[in-house]
Each structure stands twice: as C-alpha cells, then as structure tokens.
Tab-separated table of C-alpha atoms in Angstrom:
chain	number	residue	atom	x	y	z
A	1	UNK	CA	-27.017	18.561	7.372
A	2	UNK	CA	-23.986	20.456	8.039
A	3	UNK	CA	-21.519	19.598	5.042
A	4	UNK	CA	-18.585	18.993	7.200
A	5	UNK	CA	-20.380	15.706	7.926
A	6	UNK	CA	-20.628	14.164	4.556
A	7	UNK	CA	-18.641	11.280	3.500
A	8	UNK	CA	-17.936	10.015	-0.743
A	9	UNK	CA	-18.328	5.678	-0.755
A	10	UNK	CA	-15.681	4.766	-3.743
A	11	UNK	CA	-16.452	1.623	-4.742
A	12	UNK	CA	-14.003	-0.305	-7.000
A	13	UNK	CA	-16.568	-2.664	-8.260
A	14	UNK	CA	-14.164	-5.115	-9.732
A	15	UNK	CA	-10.810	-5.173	-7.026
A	16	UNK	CA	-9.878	-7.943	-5.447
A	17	UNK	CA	-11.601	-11.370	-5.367
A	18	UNK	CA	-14.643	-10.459	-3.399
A	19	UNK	CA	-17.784	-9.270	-4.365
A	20	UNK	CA	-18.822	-5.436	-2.944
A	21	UNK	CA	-22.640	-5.799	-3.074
A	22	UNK	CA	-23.220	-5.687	0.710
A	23	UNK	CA	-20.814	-2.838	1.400
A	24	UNK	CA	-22.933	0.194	0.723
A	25	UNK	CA	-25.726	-0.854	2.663
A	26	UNK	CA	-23.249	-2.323	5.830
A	27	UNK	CA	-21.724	1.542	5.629
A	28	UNK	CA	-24.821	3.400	5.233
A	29	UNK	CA	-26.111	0.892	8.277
A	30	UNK	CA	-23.241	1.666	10.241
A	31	UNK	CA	-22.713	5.290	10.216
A	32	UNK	CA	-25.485	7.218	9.368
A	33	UNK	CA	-26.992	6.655	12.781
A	34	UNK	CA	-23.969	8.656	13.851
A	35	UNK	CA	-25.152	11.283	11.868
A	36	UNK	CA	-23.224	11.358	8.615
A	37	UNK	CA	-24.597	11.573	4.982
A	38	UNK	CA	-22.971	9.088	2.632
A	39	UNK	CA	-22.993	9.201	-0.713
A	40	UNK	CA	-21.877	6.568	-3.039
A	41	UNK	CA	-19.609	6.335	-6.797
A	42	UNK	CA	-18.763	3.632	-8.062
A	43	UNK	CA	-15.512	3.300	-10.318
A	44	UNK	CA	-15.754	2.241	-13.962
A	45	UNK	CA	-11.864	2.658	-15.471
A	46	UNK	CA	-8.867	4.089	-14.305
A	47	UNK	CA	-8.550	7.643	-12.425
A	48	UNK	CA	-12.254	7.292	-11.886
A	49	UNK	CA	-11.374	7.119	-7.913
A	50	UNK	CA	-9.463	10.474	-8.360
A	51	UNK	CA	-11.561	12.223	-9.923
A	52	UNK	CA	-14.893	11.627	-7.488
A	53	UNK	CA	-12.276	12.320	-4.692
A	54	UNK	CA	-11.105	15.565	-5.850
A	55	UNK	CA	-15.292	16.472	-6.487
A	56	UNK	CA	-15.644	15.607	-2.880
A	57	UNK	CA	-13.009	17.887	-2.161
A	58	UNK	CA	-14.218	20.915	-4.064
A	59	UNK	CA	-17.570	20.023	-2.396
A	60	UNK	CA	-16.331	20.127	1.321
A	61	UNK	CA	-17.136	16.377	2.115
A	62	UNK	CA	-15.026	15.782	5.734
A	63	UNK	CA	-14.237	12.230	4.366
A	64	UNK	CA	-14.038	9.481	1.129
A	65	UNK	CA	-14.095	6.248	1.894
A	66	UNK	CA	-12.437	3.887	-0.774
A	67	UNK	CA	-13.611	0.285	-1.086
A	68	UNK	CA	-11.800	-1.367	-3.473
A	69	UNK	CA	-7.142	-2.140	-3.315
A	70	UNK	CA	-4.410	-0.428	-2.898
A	71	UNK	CA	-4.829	1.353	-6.206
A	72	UNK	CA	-7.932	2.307	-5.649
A	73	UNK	CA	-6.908	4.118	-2.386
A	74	UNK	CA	-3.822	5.535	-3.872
A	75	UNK	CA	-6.042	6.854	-6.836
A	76	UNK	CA	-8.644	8.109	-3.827
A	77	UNK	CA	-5.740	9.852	-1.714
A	78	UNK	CA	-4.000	11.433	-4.576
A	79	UNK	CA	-6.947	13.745	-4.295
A	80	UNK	CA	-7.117	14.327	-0.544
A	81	UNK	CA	-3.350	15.382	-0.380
A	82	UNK	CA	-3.120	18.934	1.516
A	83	UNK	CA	-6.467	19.113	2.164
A	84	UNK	CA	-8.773	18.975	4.533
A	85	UNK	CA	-10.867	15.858	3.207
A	86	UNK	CA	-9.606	12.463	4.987
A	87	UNK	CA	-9.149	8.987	3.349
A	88	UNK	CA	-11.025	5.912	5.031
A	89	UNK	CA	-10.434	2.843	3.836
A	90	UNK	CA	-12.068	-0.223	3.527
A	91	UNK	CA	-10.315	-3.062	2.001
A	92	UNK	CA	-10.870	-5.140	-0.745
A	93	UNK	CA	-8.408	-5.813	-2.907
A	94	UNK	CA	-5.321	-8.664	-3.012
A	95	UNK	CA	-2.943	-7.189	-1.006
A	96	UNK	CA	-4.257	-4.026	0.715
A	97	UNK	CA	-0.594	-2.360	1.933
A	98	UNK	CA	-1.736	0.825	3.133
A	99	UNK	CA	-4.792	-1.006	5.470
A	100	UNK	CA	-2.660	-3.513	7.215
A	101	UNK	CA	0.025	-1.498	7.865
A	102	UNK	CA	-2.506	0.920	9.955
A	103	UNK	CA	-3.925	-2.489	11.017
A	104	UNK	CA	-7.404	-1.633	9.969
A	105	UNK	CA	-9.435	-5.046	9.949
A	106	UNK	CA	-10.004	-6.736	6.011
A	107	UNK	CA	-13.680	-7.136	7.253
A	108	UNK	CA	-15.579	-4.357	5.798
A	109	UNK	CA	-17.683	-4.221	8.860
A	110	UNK	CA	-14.719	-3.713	11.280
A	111	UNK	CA	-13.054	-1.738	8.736
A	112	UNK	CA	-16.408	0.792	9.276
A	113	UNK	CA	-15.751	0.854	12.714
A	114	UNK	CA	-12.467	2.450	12.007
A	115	UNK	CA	-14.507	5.282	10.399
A	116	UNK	CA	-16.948	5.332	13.420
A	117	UNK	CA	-13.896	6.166	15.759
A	118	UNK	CA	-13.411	9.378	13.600
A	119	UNK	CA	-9.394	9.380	15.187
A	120	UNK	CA	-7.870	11.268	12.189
A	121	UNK	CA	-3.897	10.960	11.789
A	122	UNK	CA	-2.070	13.504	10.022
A	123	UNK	CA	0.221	11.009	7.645
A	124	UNK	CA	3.024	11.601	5.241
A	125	UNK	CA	2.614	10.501	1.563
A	126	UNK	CA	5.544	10.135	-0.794
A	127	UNK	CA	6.647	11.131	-4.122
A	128	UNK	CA	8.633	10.380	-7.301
A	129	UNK	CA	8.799	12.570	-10.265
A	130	UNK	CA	5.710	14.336	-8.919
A	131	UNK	CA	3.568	10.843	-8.765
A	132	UNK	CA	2.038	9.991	-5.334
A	133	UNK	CA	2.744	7.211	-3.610
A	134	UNK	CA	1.143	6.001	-0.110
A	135	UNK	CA	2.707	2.161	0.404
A	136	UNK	CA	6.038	1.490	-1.650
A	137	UNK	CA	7.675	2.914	-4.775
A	138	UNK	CA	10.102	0.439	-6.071
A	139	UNK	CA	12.544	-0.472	-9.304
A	140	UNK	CA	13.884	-3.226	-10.027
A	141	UNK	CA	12.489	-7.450	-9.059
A	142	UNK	CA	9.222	-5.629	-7.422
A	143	UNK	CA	8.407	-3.940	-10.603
A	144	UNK	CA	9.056	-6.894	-12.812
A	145	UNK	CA	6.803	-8.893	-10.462
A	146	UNK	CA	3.998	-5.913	-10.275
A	147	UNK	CA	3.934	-5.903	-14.333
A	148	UNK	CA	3.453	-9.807	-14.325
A	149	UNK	CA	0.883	-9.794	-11.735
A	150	UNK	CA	-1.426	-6.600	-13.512
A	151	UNK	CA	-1.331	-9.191	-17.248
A	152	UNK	CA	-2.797	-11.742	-14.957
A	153	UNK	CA	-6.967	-12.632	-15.033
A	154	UNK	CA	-6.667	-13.813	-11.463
A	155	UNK	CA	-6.061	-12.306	-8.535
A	156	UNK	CA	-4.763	-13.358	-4.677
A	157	UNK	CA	-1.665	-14.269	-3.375
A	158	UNK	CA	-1.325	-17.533	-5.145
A	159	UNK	CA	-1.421	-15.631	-8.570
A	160	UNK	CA	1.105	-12.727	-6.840
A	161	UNK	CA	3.677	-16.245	-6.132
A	162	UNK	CA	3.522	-17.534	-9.597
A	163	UNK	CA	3.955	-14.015	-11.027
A	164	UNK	CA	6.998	-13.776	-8.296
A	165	UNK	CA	8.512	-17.438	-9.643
A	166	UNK	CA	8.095	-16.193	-12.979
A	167	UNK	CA	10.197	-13.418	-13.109
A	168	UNK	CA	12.365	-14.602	-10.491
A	169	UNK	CA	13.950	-17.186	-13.325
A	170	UNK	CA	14.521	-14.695	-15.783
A	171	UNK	CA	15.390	-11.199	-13.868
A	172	UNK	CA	18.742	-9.532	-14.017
A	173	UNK	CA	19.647	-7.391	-11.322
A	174	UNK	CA	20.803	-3.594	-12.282
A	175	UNK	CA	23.163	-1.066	-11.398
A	176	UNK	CA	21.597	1.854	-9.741
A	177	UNK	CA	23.247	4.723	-8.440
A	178	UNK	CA	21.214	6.554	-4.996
A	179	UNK	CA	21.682	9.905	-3.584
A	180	UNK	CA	20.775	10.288	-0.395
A	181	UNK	CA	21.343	11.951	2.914
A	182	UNK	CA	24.508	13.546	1.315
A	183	UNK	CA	26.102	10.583	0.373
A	184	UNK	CA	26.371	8.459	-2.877
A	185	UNK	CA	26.094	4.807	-3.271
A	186	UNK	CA	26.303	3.214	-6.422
A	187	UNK	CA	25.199	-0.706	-6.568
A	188	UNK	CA	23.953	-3.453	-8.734
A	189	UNK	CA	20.892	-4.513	-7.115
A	190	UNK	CA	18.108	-6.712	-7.241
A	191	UNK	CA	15.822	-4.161	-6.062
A	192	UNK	CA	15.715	-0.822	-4.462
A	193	UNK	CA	12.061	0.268	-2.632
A	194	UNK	CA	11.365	3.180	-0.697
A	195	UNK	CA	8.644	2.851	2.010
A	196	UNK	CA	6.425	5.175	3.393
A	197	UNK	CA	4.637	1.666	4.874
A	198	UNK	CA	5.700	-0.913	6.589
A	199	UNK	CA	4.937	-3.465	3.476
A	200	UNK	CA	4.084	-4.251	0.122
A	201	UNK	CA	0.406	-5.859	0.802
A	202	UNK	CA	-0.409	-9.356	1.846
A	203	UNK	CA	1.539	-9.310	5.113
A	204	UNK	CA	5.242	-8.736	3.794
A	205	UNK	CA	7.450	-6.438	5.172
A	206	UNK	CA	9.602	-4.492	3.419
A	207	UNK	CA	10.261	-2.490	5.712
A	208	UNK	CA	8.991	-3.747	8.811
A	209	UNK	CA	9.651	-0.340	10.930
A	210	UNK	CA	8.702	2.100	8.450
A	211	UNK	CA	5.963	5.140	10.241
A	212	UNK	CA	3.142	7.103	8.463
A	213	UNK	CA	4.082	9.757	10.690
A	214	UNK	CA	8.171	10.521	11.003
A	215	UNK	CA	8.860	12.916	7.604
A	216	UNK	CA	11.135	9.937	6.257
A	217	UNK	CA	11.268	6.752	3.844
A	218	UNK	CA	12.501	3.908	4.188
A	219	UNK	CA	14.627	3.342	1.682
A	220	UNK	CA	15.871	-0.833	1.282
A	221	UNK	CA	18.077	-2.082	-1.074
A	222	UNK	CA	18.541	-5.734	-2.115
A	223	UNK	CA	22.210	-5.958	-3.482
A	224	UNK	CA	22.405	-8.746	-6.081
A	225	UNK	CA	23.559	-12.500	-4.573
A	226	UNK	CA	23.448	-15.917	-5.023
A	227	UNK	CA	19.970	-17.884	-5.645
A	228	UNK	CA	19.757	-19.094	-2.013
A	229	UNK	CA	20.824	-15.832	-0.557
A	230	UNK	CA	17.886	-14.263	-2.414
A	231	UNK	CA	15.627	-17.022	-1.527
A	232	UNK	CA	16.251	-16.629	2.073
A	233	UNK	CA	15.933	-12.544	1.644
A	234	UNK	CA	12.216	-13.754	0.686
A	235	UNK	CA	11.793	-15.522	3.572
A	236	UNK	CA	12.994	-12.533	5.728
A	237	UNK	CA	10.071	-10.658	3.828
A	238	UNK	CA	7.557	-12.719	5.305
A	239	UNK	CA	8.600	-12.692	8.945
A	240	UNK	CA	9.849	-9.479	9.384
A	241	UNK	CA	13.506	-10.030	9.759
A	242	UNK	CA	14.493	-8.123	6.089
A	243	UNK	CA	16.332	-6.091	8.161
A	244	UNK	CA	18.728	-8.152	10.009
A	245	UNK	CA	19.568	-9.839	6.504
A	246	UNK	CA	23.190	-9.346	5.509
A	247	UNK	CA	21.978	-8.734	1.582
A	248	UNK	CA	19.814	-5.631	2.142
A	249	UNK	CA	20.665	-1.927	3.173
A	250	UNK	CA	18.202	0.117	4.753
A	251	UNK	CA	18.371	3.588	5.919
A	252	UNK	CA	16.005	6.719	6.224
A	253	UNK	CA	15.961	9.703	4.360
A	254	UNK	CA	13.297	12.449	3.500
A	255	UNK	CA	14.314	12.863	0.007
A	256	UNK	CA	16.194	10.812	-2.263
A	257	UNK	CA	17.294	10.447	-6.264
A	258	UNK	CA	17.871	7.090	-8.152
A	259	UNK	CA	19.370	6.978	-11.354
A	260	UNK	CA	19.908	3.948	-13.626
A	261	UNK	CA	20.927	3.926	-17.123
A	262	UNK	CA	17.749	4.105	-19.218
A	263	UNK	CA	14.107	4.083	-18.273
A	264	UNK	CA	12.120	0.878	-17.325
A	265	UNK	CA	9.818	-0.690	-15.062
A	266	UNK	CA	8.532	0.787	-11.800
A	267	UNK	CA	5.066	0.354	-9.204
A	268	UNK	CA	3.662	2.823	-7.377
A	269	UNK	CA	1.457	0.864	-4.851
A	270	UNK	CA	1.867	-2.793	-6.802
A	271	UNK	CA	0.545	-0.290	-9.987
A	272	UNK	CA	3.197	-0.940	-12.711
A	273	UNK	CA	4.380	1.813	-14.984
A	274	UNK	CA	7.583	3.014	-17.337
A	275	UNK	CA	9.379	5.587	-14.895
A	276	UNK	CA	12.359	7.653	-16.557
A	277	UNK	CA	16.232	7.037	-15.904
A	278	UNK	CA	16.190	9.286	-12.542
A	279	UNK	CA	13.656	9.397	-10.069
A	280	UNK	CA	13.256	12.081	-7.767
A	281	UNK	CA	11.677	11.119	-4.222
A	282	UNK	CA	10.559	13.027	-1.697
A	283	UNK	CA	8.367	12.827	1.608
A	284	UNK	CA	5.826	14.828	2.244
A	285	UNK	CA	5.277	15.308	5.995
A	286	UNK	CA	1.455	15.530	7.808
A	287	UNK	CA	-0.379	15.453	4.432
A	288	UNK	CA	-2.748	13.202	4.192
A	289	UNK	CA	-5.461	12.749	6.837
A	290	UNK	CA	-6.565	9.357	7.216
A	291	UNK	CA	-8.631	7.172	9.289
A	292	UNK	CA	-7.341	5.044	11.456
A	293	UNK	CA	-7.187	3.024	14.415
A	294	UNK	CA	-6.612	4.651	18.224
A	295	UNK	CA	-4.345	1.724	19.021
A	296	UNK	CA	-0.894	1.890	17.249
A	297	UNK	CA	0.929	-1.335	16.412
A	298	UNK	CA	4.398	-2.150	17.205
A	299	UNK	CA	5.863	-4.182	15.001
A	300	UNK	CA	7.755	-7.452	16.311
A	301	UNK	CA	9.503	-10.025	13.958
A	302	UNK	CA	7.601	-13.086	13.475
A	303	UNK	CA	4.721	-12.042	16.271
A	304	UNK	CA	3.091	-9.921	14.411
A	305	UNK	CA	2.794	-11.425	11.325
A	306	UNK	CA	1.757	-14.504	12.777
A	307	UNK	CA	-0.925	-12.854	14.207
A	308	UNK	CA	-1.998	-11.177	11.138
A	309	UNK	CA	-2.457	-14.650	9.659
A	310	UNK	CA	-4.786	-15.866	12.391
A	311	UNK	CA	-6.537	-12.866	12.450
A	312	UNK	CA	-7.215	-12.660	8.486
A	313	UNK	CA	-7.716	-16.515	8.071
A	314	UNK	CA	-10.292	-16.288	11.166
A	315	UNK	CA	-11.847	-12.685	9.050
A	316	UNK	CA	-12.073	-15.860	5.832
A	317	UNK	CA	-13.719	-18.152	8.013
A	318	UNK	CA	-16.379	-16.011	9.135
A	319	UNK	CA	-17.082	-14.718	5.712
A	320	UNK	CA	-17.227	-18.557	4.641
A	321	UNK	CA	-19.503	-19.809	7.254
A	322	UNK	CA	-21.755	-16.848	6.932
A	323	UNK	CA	-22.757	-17.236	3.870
A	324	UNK	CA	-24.238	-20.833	4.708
C-alpha cells in the first residue's frame, strides 16, 4: 500500500454529547473500498490529538481525520500546519466552528463523504503569541463565557446559554488598545475576536463573511453599550446581521496586536486559557490542507442559518429514529 494513501482516525472518545462507537467501523466501511488504509488513536488527555498527528506526519500519512470538537481538531491541525498531511474532520463535539463553517455535514457518515471527495483546500490558520488558532481567538465576554462553559459537566448549547447568562450579569467590559493595518484604535469593549471562520460553533456568526482562503482575519469588536444594545448584538449573532449592528467594528487585517493592561482570560477555539497583556496575531496564508466540500457556501443573513437549523435538527431526527 503506497503510504501516500494512509489516513490517522483521532478519536476524542469523550467530546461532545454523542457516543463515537460506530464511527471507526462507518469510516473504515466507507473508505477503504476506495483504497485507503486507516488507522485508528484514540485520545486519552490533552495534546494527545497533537501528538498522534504530528506521528502521522513524520510517518507520511496523506491525511488525519479528527472525530471529536473543535479542540480536538485544533489540537489535530496544530500538527498538520506547513505540511503536507491534510485535516478531515468529522464532527462531534458541541459546537463544531471549523466544520460548519466549511459546511461539512454533523452526520459522521456524510461527514466521510467529505473525505471520499478527496477536494483538498489550501486554508489559512491564525496565530497569537505563537498559539494556533483555526475558528476564533477572542478576549474579553467570549473568554469569560469559554472559561464558564469548560467548569461545566454538561455539554450542548443549552449549557453554552446558561454559561453565556452567567457571565453576562457580572462582566465588565475593558479597555483594549488594537494595532492594525497602520492605524491605532484604542476602546473599551465588550469583546474583541479575530476570525479566521465565519463563527464561533453552534451556528453563530461572528463574522459571518470571514474566508479560509483570503490571507486576512476578521477582526470584530463589540464596543461596550447599554444592556439592550448588547442583547440585540446577540441576536445579530444568531442571524448573521453582526455586521450591520451599529455597536460592532469589523475590518480585515493579516496581522494585528492587542494590548490591555494586565493578562487575563482568552479562547483559542472555545479552549480557555490566561494569555499575556499583548497579543500578537498573525495569518498564515495556504497552510493548512483540509478536506472539504466542492461546493462553497455563500453566506446570506438569516437564509443560511435558517437552513443550517433544518438541516442539523433533520441530521437529530434521523439519528433519533434510527436507533428505534
């Protein structure tokens, strides 16, 4: 078997709220009659998923597939970065970013025929004091809520609201100062995230027009209001209007630095962590390879997250009524 067609299964055992028993046998089902070797790891603590990755890469796999959430891919694609190996996913976990911003399906079968297709896109990846991020690096609200959420025994979206209500009555927004583009802005925000996708995981949009592809971030800010002006800011999150709101500022840059006046809170992918008083960000352009779907999405306000709904609540019913 020529090595070039040998693909690493990273299974997260214990992401999301679903179990992962079927999915090495529906992958091995699916593509080995197209002629690729799988093998299959599965994680058992943190940086597990990087380290199997960057075995596969030293070992020439063409692929690694990682089942599990958005930390399990970004631990997965930390290792594939400027090489030739390329990150599948399939997804598992509560809010899965990176998958439906490429619009690859949340049922693990569909999500193999992504694989199947073998259309590789050269993506960009970003950066921040030399940590990778794939998704959304953020400060601020979205790093208060991330910390919340990762103390919490359940998972889901319900669990991600109450964390979100949580923090919301207690939060102070911060002055941050960004350098960007040549210019300075200083601000006191209620959150500042920069995007390499489109969102932060379960359908909202942070920055609805953000590409994989274009050598930039999207960089939003969420300048500090009144109660109801930050309510409706969520709203805007959730149908894809954020930008059209009059609290937040969005532009694109390739590179960026945010200081603030001490270190704190931060997420990397919805992973929460203590980030110093500047960050440096960058974009890295064509870096990754990942698998993904022939048929690009456009994004349209409202549209398409409605139809994500009915697509992922019709993926729930199916998984539901097959197991009867």
């Amino acid at each position: 078997m020529d090595s070039n067609r040998k693909l690493l299964l990273i299974i997260n055992p214990v992401s999301g709220i679903g179990s992962k028993d079927a999915i090495e046998t529906l992958v091995h089902n699916r593509l080995e009659p197209l002629g690729y070797k799988i093998s299959t790891a599965y994680t058992c603590a943190r940086g597990d998923a990087t380290r199997l990755a960057g075995k596969a890469v030293d070992e020439g796999f063409y692929g690694v597939i990682a089942v599990g959430g958005d930390g399990t891919v970004n631990e997965s694609a930390r290792a594939l970065c400027d090489t030739e190996t390329a990150l599948g996913i399939i997804p598992c976990g509560s809010g899965n970013g990176l998958a439906r911003h490429l619009g690859i399906p949340l049922d693990p079968y569909l999500a193999a025929d992504i694989i199947a297709e073998d259309n590789i896109v050269k993506s960009d990846y970003g950066s921040v004091n030399g940590r990778h991020f794939f998704c959304t690096f953020g400060v601020g609200f979205d790093a208060a809520v991330s910390s919340n959420f990762a103390r919490q025994r359940r998972r889901g979206r319900l669990t991600y609201l109450k964390s979100a209500i949580t923090e919301y009555i207690k939060y102070h927004p911060q002055v941050y100062t960004v350098s960007a583009n040549g210019k300075v802005l200083t601000e006191k925000a209620f959150l500042i995230a920069c995007c390499n996708a489109s969102q932060y995981g379960n359908n909202a949009y942070i920055a609805p027009h953000a590409s994989l592809t274009d050598g930039l971030l999207d960089i939003t800010i969420i300048h500090a209001g009144t109660p109801f002006d930050e309510a409706m800011a969520g709203v805007d999150l959730f149908t894809g209007y954020i930008n059209s709101n009059t609290l937040i500022h969005t532009f694109r840059a390739p590179a960026a630095v945010i200081y603030r006046q001490e270190e704190g809170p931060a997420h990397l992918d919805g992973e929460p962590f203590n980030m110093e008083d500047t960050m440096d960000i960058k974009c890295h352009h064509n870096s990754l390879k990942i698998f993904a779907p022939t048929r690009e999405i456009k994004f349209r306000p409202i549209i398409t997250p409605l139809e994500n709904m009915i697509r992922e609540l019709s993926t729930s019913m199916t998984r539901v009524l097959g197991r009867k």
